[in-house]
Structures are given as C-alpha cells and as structure tokens.
C-alpha cells in the first residue's frame, strides 16, 4: 500500500520548471509526427489547398494541447484521468473521414458535424462502457496492448526507412540515421543517471536532427513566409452539417478510441503503480469523447491516448502528470506561433523512427507485463486466447487488402488491428472462461497483484 501512496505522490508531483519544460518538450517531439500525419493524409485525400491543410495542422496542435490538458490536469469530477497522458488524433478514423469528406453533399461541414455528433454520443454512452469493464480482464487487456505495440512497429519501421512516399525508401542515410538515434538513446540511458537518463529520447532525437542537418537533409523552406502569430477559429470551414449515417459511422470510430484507451490506461496504471477505480476510467473515457466534440468545433478530428507517450513514461520513469500539462501548453504555443510549429515539423520522419522503435516496443512490453498476471500454467485455454487474438490483430498490418471485399461501412472496424484483437480476445475469453466477473484468469500470486493494483480495482 505504501508503494501506491509513493506513486500517487510521484504522479501529482510538480517538478522544477526547467526540468518539466524539457521533459514536456520530449513528449511533444515523440508524438509530433503522429499528430500531424492524420491532417496531412486527410487533407491531401480531400484535395485541400496547402493553406487549408496548414489550418488543419495548427487546429490539430491546439486541440492536442487542450484535450491533453483536460486528460492530465482534469476538471472536477467529470473530466481527466489525471495521469501522464498525451492525446493525439486517432488513426482509426482516417478511411471513414475521407469517405465522408469526399461526399459532395457533406464535405468538411458534414465531416465535422459527424465528429461532433459522435463525440456527444460517446459522452452519453460512457456509463455503459464502464459497466462492461468486466469484459476486459488481464488476458484481454494484455493481449490487446501487446497486439497494439507489435502492430505499431510497422509505423516505426516505415519512418526509419525514410517515411511514407519517399522515392529512395530504405536508403542507408535513413536507416543509418534512425540507427544513430537509437544508439545515442541507449548510450544515454545506460551510462547517465538522473535527469539526463530521463531525457535519453530527447538527446537521441537532437543528435539525429544534428546529423540530418549536417548531411543537408533538413529543410526550413517556407519558415520566413509563416506568420508569427495565428489564431485558430472555430467552424473555420463552415457551420457543421449533421447527418445520421455519418454520425453513426464516426460513433464507431469514437468507440474504437475508447477501447484503445482502456488498454492504454491499464498499461499506464502499471507503469505509475496507480490503482484505477471505475470513476477514473469514466473521467478518462469521457475526455476521449469530449476530444471529438472539441476537435469538430475547431476543424480537426477525434482524439485518443497516444501509445508512444505512455511508452515514454515507462522509459523515463518520470510519472508526474504535470509534465504532460506542460507538454500540452507547448502544443498550444506551437498552434498559436506557426514558426515554432514549422521548425518542429522539420524533424525528418527517419529521425523519429529510431525513437519510435523504442516507444512502440514499450507498449508491447507493457502488454506482456500485464499478461504476467494471467494463469497460463493451469488454464491452457488462455494460450488459445492470446495466440489467436494476436494473429487476428495483425491482419490489417500484414495484409491491408485482406478485408477488401467487405462492406465499406465495416472499414473502421476491420482496419483497426486493436479492435480486432479486442473483439477476438473478449469473445474467446467468454467462450473458454465464461462470464465470471470476479477477475477471470488472474493469478493468485499476491506479489504480482500488489505490483498491478488496477487488476484488483475492476474485480466485480
């Protein structure tokens, strides 16, 4: 119990300002590429002009900051899980958002109406989701997180190879720089202690950026043309249009983000040694759903907890949620001062790829750690659940066209490896272990349960 109290102090600890800024900046850098990728993809697919795509990016950064603040700092009894969480745009909605945006009767106003409507529905159904938490014992959450981490390796590897769409993908300059970032990060983590060890990722990224600049592979073109200050206005692309079929499609996306967040919250509970109650989950999931409402109002998209930042908490050992509050403030500043955002955006994807390999690996490792609480020795059925669900979750990454013949409205579900893993693990767990709500398949090892207090809090 004392361990949990010490952890609670660490989560709520306010560190010195300089240290918090540096650690917060590290959080921003590891999530930045992922955060701006969705606006780039969706804006490009919808044929938006460059200045409109720039608006999507600045709006995204603003909302990343706002929703991250709500999640990490919290407001009253309603919003915020109050853990070191960073929020970014979910990749689960890319395909349906493009489909809605390309509909001539909908366009961006219809897309944002669907996102806002889905967020409101998401807020209303949080109590139902909380009632179903018993469906997510350690065999389900551990399998899901392991699947998520492994599937994210595909993104890290693409970044390390040069990024999406580059002609000389796999060039040594890309792979070598990513490897250099990885090497520097490991050296700092191994041979330095204290604060320096906690910013190993940041040091690795800085070293990779300097190497990329020295070899002439970084461009700051367009920096002089950017305004110093630019405000993000709500409904900049017109007042939202609400249409039920689009709203229901985006509601499915919001539900997917909630399911992803449940697994990530479990992972963070282990890393911070924080016991999570149902009220904590409710505040966290409600903030996820509110992220969609805020995103729709400010011309961007649904939000979810970012796995790479949770991995970063595990690597650095810095559990203070106020580091993420500072990171949220940095994101808002990047949105309001476009020149700053432009400089950070100049970090090449292959530099980020070296760090991403570590980040996403930590997510998978968190899943494996949860699986330590599962009884594989006396219950061989749990091996079936893990094996099949991992395989099903990898389908979208290994064979993106596997479900090509499926109806289009199922695209958000079938393209999400995380959701496929969750569905498979939940169904198989019910099939093999029944509907016991008392913590199915949890080992009776008291030491392990003490290390993972969240397992206790959702029993019954």
XYZ file of C-alpha atoms in Angstrom:
460
model
C 0.000 0.000 0.000
C 2.850 2.381 0.745
C 4.187 1.824 -2.737
C 0.911 3.028 -4.137
C 0.995 6.152 -1.949
C 4.520 6.977 -3.068
C 3.435 6.513 -6.657
C 0.475 8.793 -6.060
C 2.917 11.451 -4.841
C 5.040 10.966 -7.961
C 2.029 11.283 -10.278
C 0.938 14.503 -8.583
C 4.473 15.857 -8.091
C 5.287 19.277 -9.534
C 8.898 19.200 -10.738
C 11.194 22.228 -11.175
C 10.085 24.416 -14.094
C 13.161 23.869 -16.272
C 13.023 20.121 -15.872
C 9.293 19.994 -16.590
C 9.745 22.058 -19.747
C 12.499 19.772 -21.056
C 10.537 16.623 -20.262
C 7.376 18.149 -21.725
C 9.220 19.047 -24.919
C 10.377 15.441 -25.155
C 6.738 14.309 -25.031
C 5.838 16.761 -27.788
C 8.668 15.622 -30.062
C 7.865 11.914 -29.812
C 4.197 12.496 -30.644
C 4.516 15.338 -33.151
C 4.934 13.297 -36.329
C 1.979 11.085 -35.469
C -0.147 14.072 -34.505
C 0.275 15.920 -37.803
C 0.157 12.818 -40.020
C -3.645 12.478 -39.997
C -4.318 16.093 -41.094
C -1.762 15.644 -43.873
C -3.345 12.386 -45.064
C -6.975 13.517 -44.821
C -6.293 16.999 -46.210
C -4.367 15.552 -49.150
C -7.031 12.929 -49.880
C -9.747 15.612 -49.885
C -7.722 17.745 -52.286
C -7.479 20.711 -49.932
C -5.101 23.549 -50.845
C -1.884 23.906 -48.850
C -3.130 26.823 -46.758
C -6.188 24.782 -45.694
C -4.000 21.807 -44.747
C -1.859 24.205 -42.695
C -5.034 25.272 -40.877
C -5.845 21.615 -40.145
C -2.379 21.129 -38.647
C -2.463 24.213 -36.419
C -6.010 23.333 -35.314
C -4.818 19.819 -34.535
C -1.931 21.074 -32.393
C -4.287 23.373 -30.485
C -6.765 20.572 -29.793
C -3.949 18.144 -28.885
C -2.936 20.648 -26.234
C -6.456 21.333 -24.965
C -7.509 17.680 -24.722
C -4.145 16.608 -23.241
C -4.579 19.296 -20.571
C -8.095 18.071 -19.778
C -6.860 14.470 -19.515
C -3.729 15.085 -17.438
C -4.892 18.003 -15.253
C -8.598 17.206 -15.058
C -11.666 19.304 -14.360
C -13.806 18.475 -11.347
C -15.419 15.046 -11.155
C -16.175 14.832 -14.862
C -13.061 15.108 -16.988
C -9.496 13.810 -16.898
C -7.954 10.552 -15.716
C -5.228 12.678 -14.062
C -2.307 10.544 -15.221
C 0.616 11.475 -17.517
C -1.374 11.087 -20.755
C -0.901 12.873 -24.078
C -3.755 12.968 -26.579
C -3.488 12.923 -30.363
C -5.646 12.220 -33.408
C -6.740 8.605 -33.751
C -5.713 6.782 -36.926
C -8.864 4.650 -36.719
C -10.977 7.311 -38.403
C -8.861 8.058 -41.480
C -10.805 5.948 -44.011
C -14.354 6.911 -42.927
C -13.402 10.595 -42.566
C -12.079 10.672 -46.118
C -15.247 8.938 -47.361
C -17.494 11.474 -45.608
C -15.386 14.431 -46.723
C -15.432 13.299 -50.377
C -19.231 13.089 -50.375
C -20.290 16.243 -52.285
C -23.367 16.573 -50.085
C -21.281 16.532 -46.914
C -17.753 17.904 -47.379
C -15.897 19.312 -44.380
C -19.072 20.729 -42.721
C -20.660 17.259 -42.872
C -17.463 15.645 -41.578
C -17.241 17.978 -38.601
C -20.943 17.584 -37.878
C -20.428 13.798 -37.789
C -17.426 14.148 -35.449
C -19.256 16.462 -33.047
C -22.349 14.241 -33.032
C -20.241 11.128 -32.428
C -18.429 12.831 -29.550
C -21.717 13.763 -27.875
C -22.975 10.176 -28.223
C -19.637 8.967 -26.853
C -20.044 11.116 -23.731
C -23.562 9.727 -23.190
C -22.545 6.054 -23.504
C -19.570 6.232 -21.105
C -21.652 4.704 -18.239
C -22.478 1.734 -20.490
C -18.794 1.263 -21.380
C -17.859 1.375 -17.680
C -20.451 -1.309 -16.904
C -18.695 -3.534 -19.442
C -15.211 -3.173 -17.907
C -15.530 -6.707 -16.552
C -15.148 -7.875 -20.149
C -11.517 -6.698 -20.015
C -9.612 -8.912 -17.543
C -5.788 -9.136 -17.838
C -5.891 -11.774 -20.619
C -7.862 -9.319 -22.786
C -6.043 -6.097 -21.930
C -2.606 -7.714 -22.030
C -3.272 -9.340 -25.393
C -4.677 -6.089 -26.794
C -1.726 -3.967 -25.683
C 0.785 -6.493 -26.970
C -1.026 -6.542 -30.311
C -1.120 -2.726 -30.391
C 2.594 -2.399 -29.706
C 3.564 -5.011 -32.283
C 1.281 -3.540 -34.955
C 2.729 -0.064 -34.357
C 6.174 -1.369 -35.253
C 5.035 -1.077 -38.866
C 4.777 2.709 -38.475
C 8.164 2.946 -36.750
C 9.846 0.876 -39.449
C 8.325 2.965 -42.253
C 9.556 6.119 -40.534
C 13.031 4.636 -40.028
C 13.128 3.707 -43.713
C 12.501 7.306 -44.764
C 8.769 7.838 -44.315
C 5.701 7.311 -46.435
C 6.045 8.011 -50.156
C 9.797 8.725 -50.385
C 11.408 7.500 -53.611
C 14.633 6.184 -52.062
C 12.914 4.371 -49.195
C 15.356 2.171 -47.297
C 18.381 4.276 -48.195
C 21.335 3.965 -45.810
C 21.080 7.662 -44.895
C 17.618 6.985 -43.486
C 18.280 3.669 -41.784
C 21.706 4.825 -40.592
C 20.301 7.991 -39.007
C 17.470 6.066 -37.321
C 20.041 3.598 -36.001
C 22.179 6.513 -34.785
C 19.203 7.923 -32.844
C 18.604 4.503 -31.316
C 22.306 4.108 -30.402
C 22.601 7.541 -28.759
C 19.382 6.941 -26.818
C 20.659 3.610 -25.492
C 24.070 5.057 -24.561
C 22.498 7.923 -22.611
C 20.029 5.581 -20.905
C 22.839 3.184 -19.952
C 25.647 5.474 -18.842
C 23.845 8.540 -17.465
C 21.714 8.799 -14.370
C 19.015 11.076 -13.038
C 17.707 13.821 -15.270
C 19.950 13.035 -18.257
C 18.791 9.439 -18.265
C 15.148 10.572 -18.227
C 15.631 12.650 -21.409
C 17.501 9.931 -23.327
C 14.923 10.010 -26.128
C 15.228 13.791 -26.447
C 19.023 13.567 -26.600
C 18.765 10.867 -29.260
C 16.356 12.963 -31.324
C 18.577 16.051 -31.008
C 21.621 14.055 -32.108
C 19.700 12.616 -35.067
C 18.459 16.072 -36.057
C 22.010 17.484 -35.975
C 23.253 14.592 -38.111
C 20.433 15.112 -40.615
C 21.208 18.840 -40.770
C 24.938 18.177 -41.210
C 24.197 15.931 -44.194
C 21.881 18.520 -45.744
C 18.683 16.525 -45.280
C 16.687 19.086 -43.301
C 14.857 21.964 -44.926
C 13.358 25.009 -43.237
C 11.937 26.289 -46.517
C 8.837 28.418 -46.030
C 9.733 29.457 -42.491
C 10.041 33.139 -43.447
C 6.570 33.088 -45.007
C 4.882 31.870 -41.833
C 3.154 34.482 -39.618
C 4.451 34.941 -36.091
C 1.008 34.585 -34.519
C -2.088 32.921 -35.964
C -5.325 32.262 -34.114
C -7.352 29.105 -34.692
C -11.037 29.935 -35.118
C -13.953 27.511 -34.571
C -16.040 26.422 -37.563
C -13.478 27.900 -39.949
C -14.741 25.696 -42.798
C -18.407 26.482 -42.241
C -21.114 25.584 -39.734
C -21.355 21.791 -39.217
C -23.938 19.686 -41.066
C -25.462 16.810 -39.063
C -26.446 13.614 -40.902
C -27.290 10.410 -39.021
C -25.467 7.799 -41.091
C -22.231 9.794 -40.941
C -22.669 10.400 -37.216
C -23.147 6.669 -36.564
C -20.062 5.856 -38.641
C -17.949 8.273 -36.606
C -19.530 6.981 -33.399
C -17.954 3.617 -34.207
C -14.605 5.395 -34.511
C -15.099 7.057 -31.104
C -15.918 3.654 -29.572
C -12.717 2.271 -31.098
C -10.710 5.074 -29.494
C -12.346 4.291 -26.144
C -11.406 0.628 -26.398
C -7.834 1.580 -27.291
C -7.749 3.922 -24.300
C -8.950 1.263 -21.859
C -5.925 -0.873 -22.671
C -3.565 2.088 -22.536
C -4.981 3.255 -19.206
C -4.338 -0.225 -17.800
C -0.778 -0.020 -19.100
C -0.239 3.399 -17.547
C -1.705 2.165 -14.262
C 1.032 -0.471 -14.175
C 3.783 1.988 -15.090
C 2.684 4.504 -12.443
C 1.600 1.815 -9.954
C -1.681 3.707 -9.620
C -4.880 1.919 -8.617
C -7.628 2.923 -11.049
C -11.259 2.933 -9.972
C -14.261 2.882 -12.288
C -14.664 6.627 -11.740
C -11.142 7.154 -13.100
C -11.968 5.210 -16.245
C -15.197 7.172 -16.626
C -13.387 10.522 -16.473
C -10.733 9.321 -18.900
C -13.184 7.932 -21.450
C -15.428 10.974 -21.138
C -12.415 13.132 -22.002
C -11.727 10.921 -25.030
C -15.269 11.530 -26.253
C -15.079 15.256 -25.459
C -11.937 15.322 -27.585
C -14.101 14.528 -30.621
C -16.511 17.355 -29.761
C -13.658 19.833 -29.305
C -11.969 18.553 -32.464
C -15.117 19.010 -34.531
C -15.614 22.544 -33.263
C -12.028 23.588 -34.034
C -11.794 21.973 -37.505
C -9.936 18.790 -36.644
C -10.636 15.143 -35.756
C -11.301 12.609 -32.905
C -8.627 12.161 -30.240
C -7.224 9.252 -28.277
C -4.415 8.497 -25.810
C -1.058 8.186 -27.582
C 0.765 4.919 -27.013
C 4.237 6.315 -27.714
C 3.913 8.809 -24.872
C 2.846 6.106 -22.445
C 5.907 4.168 -23.580
C 7.989 7.269 -22.883
C 6.695 7.410 -19.300
C 7.850 3.819 -18.866
C 11.302 4.548 -20.282
C 11.992 7.765 -18.382
C 10.426 6.697 -15.106
C 9.031 10.242 -14.733
C 5.445 9.755 -13.582
C 4.388 13.358 -12.958
C 1.213 14.243 -14.823
C 2.240 17.900 -14.725
C 4.967 17.147 -17.261
C 2.131 16.366 -19.684
C 0.335 19.540 -18.605
C 3.445 21.493 -19.630
C 3.628 19.486 -22.882
C 0.006 20.478 -23.533
C 0.957 24.150 -23.084
C 3.822 23.685 -25.576
C 1.396 22.237 -28.130
C -0.926 25.213 -27.722
C 2.051 27.534 -28.208
C 3.030 25.663 -31.382
C -0.513 26.168 -32.672
C -0.505 29.889 -31.920
C 3.039 30.509 -33.172
C 3.295 28.799 -36.576
C 7.032 29.474 -36.937
C 7.696 27.257 -33.910
C 5.481 24.534 -35.328
C 7.285 24.775 -38.675
C 10.687 24.208 -37.017
C 9.483 21.156 -35.086
C 7.786 19.824 -38.227
C 11.145 19.938 -39.999
C 12.371 16.937 -37.968
C 12.571 14.151 -40.592
C 10.453 11.031 -40.113
C 13.517 8.799 -40.213
C 14.936 10.627 -37.184
C 11.690 9.971 -35.323
C 11.742 6.348 -36.498
C 14.688 5.438 -34.285
C 12.865 6.720 -31.202
C 9.551 5.188 -32.272
C 11.044 1.697 -32.246
C 11.652 2.124 -28.529
C 8.315 3.819 -27.821
C 6.145 1.220 -29.512
C 8.246 -1.599 -28.093
C 7.492 -0.303 -24.615
C 3.764 -0.508 -25.373
C 4.125 -4.164 -26.352
C 6.259 -4.765 -23.255
C 3.508 -3.251 -21.076
C 1.075 -5.756 -22.561
C 3.458 -8.605 -21.794
C 3.800 -7.344 -18.250
C 0.013 -7.423 -17.817
C -0.002 -10.989 -19.164
C 2.228 -11.989 -16.237
C -0.936 -11.834 -14.127
C -2.625 -14.463 -16.326
C -2.645 -18.129 -15.351
C -1.217 -19.908 -18.396
C 0.063 -22.885 -16.379
C -3.264 -24.164 -15.042
C -5.541 -22.789 -17.748
C -4.284 -23.795 -21.195
C -7.278 -22.055 -22.818
C -5.601 -18.716 -22.150
C -2.902 -19.693 -24.652
C -5.590 -20.078 -27.332
C -6.985 -16.644 -26.490
C -3.575 -14.976 -26.704
C -2.372 -16.781 -29.826
C -5.497 -16.317 -31.931
C -6.153 -12.728 -30.864
C -2.572 -11.662 -31.613
C -2.824 -13.185 -35.075
C -6.200 -11.599 -35.815
C -4.945 -8.199 -34.659
C -2.009 -8.329 -37.077
C -4.183 -8.871 -40.168
C -4.506 -5.168 -41.170
C -0.739 -4.648 -40.878
C 0.363 -7.854 -42.604
C -2.288 -7.826 -45.351
C -4.052 -4.450 -45.725
C -6.305 -5.792 -48.516
C -7.396 -8.896 -46.597
C -10.871 -7.453 -45.968
C -11.073 -5.704 -49.337
C -14.362 -7.422 -50.243
C -16.110 -6.395 -47.000
C -18.811 -3.670 -46.962
C -17.419 -0.146 -46.753
C -19.267 0.660 -43.529
C -17.191 -2.027 -41.773
C -13.908 -0.363 -42.776
C -13.293 1.392 -39.410
C -13.649 -1.934 -37.604
C -11.734 -4.188 -39.994
C -8.845 -1.756 -40.484
C -8.215 -1.474 -36.746
C -5.943 -4.257 -35.550
C -6.527 -3.151 -31.968
C -10.292 -3.510 -32.248
C -9.964 -6.905 -33.959
C -7.723 -8.086 -31.122
C -10.173 -6.798 -28.518
C -13.180 -8.427 -30.138
C -11.347 -11.723 -30.592
C -9.971 -11.747 -27.025
C -13.315 -10.804 -25.440
C -15.280 -13.446 -27.381
C -12.702 -16.193 -26.815
C -12.393 -15.321 -23.137
C -16.161 -15.592 -22.699
C -16.154 -18.858 -24.656
C -13.362 -20.501 -22.667
C -13.645 -18.848 -19.263
C -17.298 -17.848 -19.065
C -18.802 -14.599 -17.825
C -17.312 -14.648 -14.330
C -16.970 -11.014 -13.267
C -14.550 -11.741 -10.439
C -11.323 -11.327 -12.401
C -11.066 -14.255 -14.810
C -7.682 -15.893 -15.259
C -5.887 -13.673 -12.745
C -3.128 -15.473 -10.916
C -3.406 -15.774 -7.165
C 0.181 -14.603 -6.759
C -0.251 -11.753 -4.215
C 3.098 -10.153 -5.035
C 2.153 -9.768 -8.693
C -1.252 -8.369 -7.808
C 0.438 -5.884 -5.489
C 2.594 -4.737 -8.410
C -0.519 -4.350 -10.561
C -3.159 -2.799 -8.278
C -5.501 -1.932 -11.152
C -6.374 -5.623 -11.503
C -7.949 -5.524 -8.073
C -9.946 -2.364 -8.684
C -12.060 -3.710 -11.542
C -12.991 -7.001 -9.967
C -16.732 -7.120 -9.505
